[in-house]
Every structure is written in structure tokens, then in C-alpha cells.
Short mmCIF file of C-alpha atoms in Angstrom, two decimals:
data_model
loop_
_atom_site.label_atom_id
_atom_site.label_comp_id
_atom_site.label_asym_id
_atom_site.label_seq_id
_atom_site.Cartn_x
_atom_site.Cartn_y
_atom_site.Cartn_z
CA GLU A 823 9.35 31.78 -41.77
CA ALA A 824 8.63 29.59 -38.88
CA GLY A 825 10.20 30.48 -35.44
CA VAL A 826 11.85 28.13 -32.92
CA THR A 827 9.32 25.48 -31.65
CA GLN A 828 9.49 23.43 -28.71
CA PHE A 829 7.40 20.47 -27.68
CA PRO A 830 5.80 19.70 -25.39
CA SER A 831 4.77 23.10 -23.92
CA HIS A 832 3.97 21.57 -20.64
CA SER A 833 5.09 18.33 -19.00
CA VAL A 834 4.19 16.98 -15.43
CA ILE A 835 5.95 13.86 -14.29
CA GLU A 836 6.63 11.96 -11.29
CA LYS A 837 10.12 12.01 -9.49
CA GLY A 838 12.09 9.27 -10.98
CA GLN A 839 10.54 9.28 -14.36
CA THR A 840 11.93 10.26 -17.70
CA VAL A 841 11.17 13.19 -19.90
CA THR A 842 12.20 14.19 -23.29
CA LEU A 843 11.99 17.72 -24.57
CA ARG A 844 12.25 18.58 -28.28
CA CYS A 845 13.33 21.82 -30.02
CA ASP A 846 13.08 22.57 -33.77
CA PRO A 847 15.31 25.50 -34.55
CA ILE A 848 14.74 28.05 -37.39
CA SER A 849 15.50 26.33 -40.65
CA GLY A 850 19.13 26.85 -41.62
CA HIS A 851 20.24 27.80 -38.25
CA ASP A 852 23.48 25.82 -37.34
CA ASN A 853 23.71 26.89 -33.74
CA LEU A 854 21.21 25.75 -31.05
CA TYR A 855 21.22 26.47 -27.35
CA TRP A 856 19.47 25.12 -24.41
CA TYR A 857 18.58 27.31 -21.54
CA ARG A 858 16.64 26.84 -18.23
CA ARG A 859 14.96 29.03 -15.71
CA VAL A 860 13.96 27.68 -12.47
CA MET A 861 11.60 29.29 -10.02
CA GLY A 862 12.76 32.83 -9.09
CA LYS A 863 16.08 32.66 -10.79
CA GLU A 864 17.45 34.02 -13.97
CA ILE A 865 17.66 32.06 -17.20
CA LYS A 866 20.75 29.94 -17.38
CA PHE A 867 22.74 28.45 -20.12
CA LEU A 868 22.88 24.64 -20.54
CA LEU A 869 24.64 23.84 -23.81
CA HIS A 870 25.27 24.83 -27.32
CA PHE A 871 25.37 22.84 -30.39
CA VAL A 872 26.86 23.70 -33.83
CA LYS A 873 25.22 21.64 -36.21
CA GLU A 874 25.44 17.89 -34.69
CA SER A 875 28.34 18.64 -32.42
CA LYS A 876 28.30 19.79 -28.77
CA GLN A 877 30.21 23.10 -28.69
CA ASP A 878 29.82 23.84 -25.07
CA GLU A 879 28.07 21.76 -22.51
CA SER A 880 29.37 23.63 -19.44
CA GLY A 881 26.04 24.42 -18.16
CA MET A 882 24.53 20.94 -17.97
CA PRO A 883 23.83 20.35 -14.25
CA ASN A 884 24.79 16.66 -14.01
CA ASN A 885 24.68 13.42 -15.98
CA ARG A 886 21.06 13.01 -15.67
CA PHE A 887 20.64 15.41 -18.56
CA LEU A 888 21.48 14.15 -22.11
CA ALA A 889 21.10 16.40 -25.19
CA GLU A 890 21.24 15.26 -28.72
CA ARG A 891 21.04 16.70 -32.16
CA THR A 892 21.08 14.00 -34.62
CA GLY A 893 21.59 15.07 -38.25
CA GLY A 894 22.07 18.76 -37.07
CA THR A 895 18.28 19.56 -37.22
CA TYR A 896 15.97 19.30 -34.30
CA SER A 897 17.41 18.68 -30.64
CA THR A 898 16.15 16.68 -27.66
CA LEU A 899 17.02 17.04 -24.05
CA LYS A 900 16.34 13.97 -22.12
CA VAL A 901 16.20 14.06 -18.17
CA GLN A 902 16.59 10.63 -16.57
CA PRO A 903 15.67 10.19 -13.80
CA ALA A 904 13.96 13.55 -13.14
CA GLU A 905 14.35 15.18 -9.67
CA LEU A 906 12.23 17.84 -8.05
CA GLU A 907 14.92 20.56 -8.62
CA ASP A 908 14.62 19.99 -12.41
CA SER A 909 11.47 21.77 -12.56
CA GLY A 910 11.36 24.90 -14.40
CA VAL A 911 11.11 26.30 -17.93
CA TYR A 912 13.43 25.10 -20.44
CA PHE A 913 14.01 27.33 -23.45
CA CYS A 914 15.74 26.58 -26.82
CA ALA A 915 17.26 29.35 -28.93
CA SER A 916 18.91 29.24 -32.44
CA THR A 917 21.14 31.56 -34.38
CA GLN A 918 22.09 31.67 -38.03
CA THR A 919 25.79 32.24 -38.66
CA SER A 920 28.71 32.94 -36.46
CA TRP A 921 27.34 32.69 -32.89
CA TYR A 922 29.11 35.54 -31.64
CA THR A 923 27.62 37.99 -33.99
CA SER A 924 24.07 36.58 -34.39
CA GLU A 925 20.96 37.47 -32.86
CA GLN A 926 19.47 34.61 -30.70
CA PHE A 927 15.78 33.56 -31.44
CA PHE A 928 14.01 31.81 -28.64
CA GLY A 929 11.38 29.25 -28.55
CA PRO A 930 8.17 29.52 -26.27
CA GLY A 931 9.75 27.07 -23.78
CA THR A 932 8.64 23.84 -22.17
CA ARG A 933 7.47 24.17 -18.61
CA LEU A 934 8.48 21.10 -16.72
CA THR A 935 7.08 20.10 -13.31
CA VAL A 936 8.45 17.26 -11.38
CA LEU A 937 6.20 16.01 -8.40
CA LYS B 1182 31.98 34.28 -14.17
CA GLN B 1183 29.62 36.83 -15.79
CA GLU B 1184 26.90 38.16 -13.63
CA VAL B 1185 24.19 40.27 -15.05
CA THR B 1186 22.11 42.65 -12.94
CA GLN B 1187 18.86 44.57 -13.83
CA ILE B 1188 17.61 47.57 -12.20
CA PRO B 1189 14.84 48.35 -11.23
CA ALA B 1190 13.17 44.97 -10.69
CA ALA B 1191 9.84 46.49 -11.33
CA LEU B 1192 8.59 49.77 -12.81
CA SER B 1193 5.16 51.32 -13.17
CA VAL B 1194 4.65 54.27 -15.41
CA PRO B 1195 1.89 56.26 -16.85
CA GLU B 1196 1.13 55.99 -20.51
CA GLY B 1197 3.16 58.22 -22.70
CA GLU B 1198 6.16 58.42 -20.45
CA ASN B 1199 9.72 57.96 -21.62
CA LEU B 1200 11.60 55.37 -19.47
CA VAL B 1201 15.08 53.85 -19.18
CA LEU B 1202 15.85 50.18 -18.14
CA ASN B 1203 19.34 49.52 -16.87
CA CYS B 1204 21.53 46.32 -17.32
CA SER B 1205 25.07 45.94 -15.93
CA PHE B 1206 27.44 43.11 -16.44
CA THR B 1207 30.67 42.21 -14.64
CA ASP B 1208 32.77 40.88 -17.43
CA SER B 1209 33.34 43.26 -20.26
CA ALA B 1210 34.69 40.65 -22.68
CA ILE B 1211 31.33 40.12 -24.33
CA TYR B 1212 30.62 39.91 -27.98
CA ASN B 1213 26.84 40.61 -27.88
CA LEU B 1214 24.37 42.29 -25.69
CA GLN B 1215 20.68 41.51 -26.56
CA TRP B 1216 17.53 42.80 -25.03
CA PHE B 1217 14.24 40.77 -25.00
CA ARG B 1218 10.75 41.16 -23.87
CA GLN B 1219 8.87 38.28 -22.34
CA ASP B 1220 5.11 38.40 -21.91
CA PRO B 1221 3.56 36.14 -19.27
CA GLY B 1222 3.68 32.39 -20.23
CA LYS B 1223 5.58 33.18 -23.37
CA GLY B 1224 9.11 32.88 -24.73
CA LEU B 1225 11.60 35.63 -25.26
CA THR B 1226 10.96 38.02 -28.01
CA SER B 1227 14.31 39.72 -29.38
CA LEU B 1228 14.19 43.40 -29.35
CA LEU B 1229 17.58 44.56 -30.10
CA LEU B 1230 21.13 42.98 -30.54
CA ILE B 1231 24.28 45.30 -29.88
CA GLN B 1232 27.38 43.85 -31.06
CA SER B 1233 30.59 44.58 -29.18
CA SER B 1234 31.82 47.06 -31.66
CA GLN B 1235 28.62 49.00 -31.63
CA ARG B 1236 27.45 51.64 -29.23
CA GLU B 1237 23.77 51.72 -29.83
CA GLN B 1238 20.80 50.35 -31.92
CA THR B 1239 17.51 51.60 -32.54
CA SER B 1240 14.10 50.07 -33.49
CA GLY B 1241 11.09 52.27 -33.67
CA ARG B 1242 10.55 53.69 -30.08
CA LEU B 1243 13.36 51.66 -28.66
CA ASN B 1244 16.93 52.60 -28.23
CA ALA B 1245 19.64 50.49 -26.72
CA SER B 1246 23.09 51.67 -25.70
CA LEU B 1247 26.16 49.72 -24.80
CA ASP B 1248 29.30 50.90 -22.87
CA LYS B 1249 31.53 47.93 -22.48
CA SER B 1250 34.13 49.65 -20.53
CA SER B 1251 31.76 50.30 -17.80
CA GLY B 1252 29.82 47.12 -18.07
CA ARG B 1253 26.42 48.92 -18.76
CA SER B 1254 23.74 48.82 -21.23
CA THR B 1255 20.35 50.83 -21.06
CA LEU B 1256 17.15 50.31 -23.00
CA TYR B 1257 15.25 53.48 -23.58
CA ILE B 1258 11.53 53.27 -24.56
CA ALA B 1259 9.96 56.46 -25.84
CA ALA B 1260 6.27 57.30 -25.41
CA SER B 1261 5.26 54.15 -23.73
CA GLN B 1262 2.12 52.42 -24.30
CA PRO B 1263 0.05 49.81 -22.26
CA GLY B 1264 1.26 47.18 -25.00
CA ASP B 1265 4.74 47.76 -23.64
CA SER B 1266 3.89 46.11 -20.49
CA ALA B 1267 6.05 42.92 -20.04
CA THR B 1268 9.22 41.74 -18.61
CA TYR B 1269 12.40 43.00 -20.18
CA LEU B 1270 15.51 40.77 -20.09
CA CYS B 1271 19.06 41.70 -21.12
CA GLY B 1272 21.49 38.92 -22.06
CA ALA B 1273 25.07 39.43 -22.46
CA GLY B 1274 27.85 37.03 -23.43
CA ALA B 1275 30.79 36.05 -25.69
CA ASN B 1276 29.30 32.63 -26.53
CA ASN B 1277 26.21 31.75 -24.68
CA LEU B 1278 24.18 34.56 -23.01
CA PHE B 1279 24.12 35.41 -19.27
CA PHE B 1280 20.77 36.88 -18.12
CA GLY B 1281 19.56 39.27 -15.55
CA THR B 1282 16.32 38.55 -13.60
CA GLY B 1283 14.55 41.13 -15.53
CA THR B 1284 12.69 44.38 -15.22
CA ARG B 1285 8.81 44.06 -14.93
CA LEU B 1286 7.39 47.08 -16.70
CA THR B 1287 3.66 48.14 -16.32
CA VAL B 1288 2.46 50.97 -18.44
CA ILE B 1289 -0.82 52.33 -16.83
CA PRO B 1290 -3.48 53.72 -19.41
#
């Protein structure tokens, strides 16, 4: 069974540009999470989808970040316009059933560098 | 707000030694505590999940315990091997996970 996949693995962009990250969860997993780790800090939650609905987006840093999950399958996270402090590794995770009793499976991450 | 702390930040042991990694959390209202390992440049690999009603979980040489009342979890690794070298992370939460900064483990052959 394929795990969580993320694309691209690396992205280097200039400040002010737009970047879109993609996450494909494990097939059949209704719950999808985005997390981020900036340099030297712990991994922090961004938002949680249940199917195509945003269950919790309390971790989104500001309105330059837009997450979507059309059709309840893959998800995208768009940063527009990107700022220097957005640099970090963005992780996606998915779970199968009820979120509070399920193991989270993580993707390999997308390393974003904003110059 | 949940805060997760992992001690020590780094640990170096000779091969074959048993070791314990510690994780503490400030809010005991969690549903899950999950231990992960992360290899350099890679994603997080799930090791063990302990649900709030459980006290411990075991997988091979790994044993994780959970004491919600004291806000602590430990990960015990028996007979360590060089392949165990990685950063170990714990995540605790009721919905999303809150993470510590990890313990970097080096097992010396």
C-alpha cells in the first residue's frame, strides 16, 4: 500500500512568488493534516481536513496560506505571496478512521526555501 | 496550550545498551500519544501509538509507556543497534498532534 506522498520534495522561490504544495494521503484516509517545521523549531500543526471540509484551521499563520481538498482526496497548500519566514519543511499526514484514535502517517515533507 | 518537552536533546550510547527517551506534556487531556523516528532528510516514521485509555504499547525492541496524570511518556529501546540512530519525536494531542523538538540518538558500533 502506498504511503502519504508529497510533491515537490524541494522548492526554492523568491520572496513574493507563489508556491503550491501537494499532498496525496493514503487511499481511504478521510483525515488529512498539514504541519510545518521552521528551522530549529518543533513541528507545528497548520490545519485538519475531514474529507473535503476544514475541521480545524487554527494553526494557519495568516491569510497568505490557503489549503484546499477538493473531492476529499489530495490536498494543496498554496502560499501567496511567499515571505522569508515561510521557509521550512511542510509535512502532510493522514489517518484512517476517527481522528482521535488513529495513528497518523506522515509524508516525506516538502522543503520550502524562500529567498 | 499544549507544550511537549523531550529530554535529553541528544544521546549517544554504545551498541547493545538499553536506553530510555522521555517525553512530557503539559495538558493531560490527550487522546493519543505517538512516537516517531525521523532519519535525516526524511519524513516521520510512526513507531508506536498509545491511546489515552492504554498504559503501554510494545513493538519488537520498543516499549512505550504513558502516564496521563503526570503528563509523561517514555520510549524504551532494548539492545540498541546502530540502525536505531535517528531523531525520535513524540507527538501528543486530542486532535492534531503537538510535538517536542526530539531526541537525537546515536548508537556507536
